[in-house]
Amino acid sequence: MRWIRKRRISEQCISKSWISKRWIKRRWLGGSSLFLLTIFLAMLALLLSAAPAEKHLSVYSTVANYSLPIMQRQGRDYVGLLELLEPLGTVSAKLDGSRWRLHYNNILGEFNNGKNRARIQGRDADLSAKFLLENGRGLVPLSSLDSLLPRFLGGPATLHAESGRLFIGNIATHFTATVATDDPSRLVFRFTAPVNPSVAAEPGKLHLTFTHEPLTAPASPTLTFSSKTIPAATYSENNGAAEITVTTTIPLMASFSNDGRSITLVPAKSQPAAAASIKPPTSAPVAQNSPTPPPQSGVPSAPRRYFAVIDASHGGSDRGEALSSTLAEKDVTVAFARRLRQELESRGISTLVLRDSDANLSLDDRAFFANSTHAAVYIVIHAASSGHGIRLYTAMLPYADGEDRGPFHPWSTAQSFYMPFSQAAAASVAAELRKDQISVRTLTAPLRPLNNVVSAAIAVEVAPPSSDVSSLLAPDYEQLIAGAVANGIVAIRSQLGAAP
Ligand SMILES: [Zn+2]
């Protein structure tokens, strides 16, 4: 994946603000208008994520925010050390019998299967439980991370072990909450960095859930306000996310302003005309109560012919990454795309391969063609020569430019409405890959054309199973990956199909 390589080189010098800007809110209706729609979408997201939650570690750092699965071994929580360090620098690992040697930038760590003691740069490091080797993967106990990581990273790491959140370096977003002085029915949250929580309402409560932000607790987890309608809010953390739960006696809406640094909760009855055409959420299942989708520029409504569109990245004069002296990424991606179509169709999913030849399509063309099919899911394939297993990407939307376009989404953030569907699709595919013991990580990236696609949209980056790059084309491996990806799509088929 050529684009990713570039980013990984440059990300070392990316400032904290760059990352936080990329995480900030998506503007559903532009400007700082009130967001009943956001609440509705958040409820959709909640419904979509209602599947049993896998345990996750969310990692916050100045170069990337990402999450990893937490595995239970011998009654303890473990994470893969290579997967944890990989987004932060240059990592490689070598297995030598029961010894596992990991290089992170210039730091060498030596671990032994079943041993509590490791050596990092020749000095002892005690782990809180045994180091484990599994199929060549090195697993370390979660509770060792705040002592282990500083030895590799040269800076502090703060672990919230109970809630699965890891803060690397001095990264934290703080907040205050105050009742507006002129109107006690309004509660104003102010954040030290832009935030983009999901917002969900239930009778008597409004939940703001922060998965991508290093939000940290206020001095007291319970905040009380001198307001009859909003008496209190509580802060909590659970499974890789922070949550603010607001207690209220009336329905509330969330309004984002100040470039995502402020959220104002106001009584829902004062909703503006702009949001009035959006049906309020009800308790009906999603499939029976599809929302009116926001109009998408340039995309007429039409019946769905294909459920899935697969895009083989690169092509023609764009060869993608030179995986070896003879193997170009563009050839691997088209082979995988065809295999995936076969796997999907054998499971009853009608599928179109967008690039089924050596054509060179622009990113805009790819998004335009994908959108014009009205498929429920768009899957773009990339391949990489290094790393191992699969990386799954969903869009990271560009910083909104503040221009109010009314109900029309700008092209660069066309994906915003579908983000909950994309994330649900990525989670489902990841779960199926893990069932087959395939190493997988889910990430967000400003990877075009994901942000231009008006359906669930994911990128699948395939790395070789071994150091031999040509094994990318091994039929067994292709079959294994394509089969698991197809199972992941099938598992979430009804939810994706319910998307407008
Ligand atoms: Zn690529």
Tab-separated table of N, CA and C and ligand atoms in Angstrom, residues 1-2 313-314 329 382-383, ligand 1:
chain	number	residue	atom	x	y	z
A	1	MET	N	0.853	-1.173	0.000
A	1	MET	CA	0.000	0.000	0.000
A	1	MET	C	0.891	1.226	0.000
A	2	ARG	N	1.103	1.793	-1.131
A	2	ARG	CA	2.084	2.863	-1.269
A	2	ARG	C	1.756	4.048	-0.367
A	313	SER	N	-6.978	-2.005	-5.687
A	313	SER	CA	-6.287	-0.714	-5.723
A	313	SER	C	-5.174	-0.738	-6.774
A	314	HIS	N	-4.783	0.483	-7.172
A	314	HIS	CA	-3.735	0.686	-8.170
A	314	HIS	C	-4.173	0.099	-9.521
A	329	GLU	N	2.155	-4.617	-6.534
A	329	GLU	CA	0.950	-4.632	-5.706
A	329	GLU	C	-0.311	-4.707	-6.570
A	382	HIS	N	-5.630	-3.639	-0.685
A	382	HIS	CA	-4.235	-3.243	-0.851
A	382	HIS	C	-3.365	-4.431	-0.446
A	383	ALA	N	-2.107	-4.368	-0.815
A	383	ALA	CA	-1.178	-5.414	-0.393
A	383	ALA	C	0.105	-4.748	0.076
B	1	ZN	ZN	-1.747	0.102	-2.032
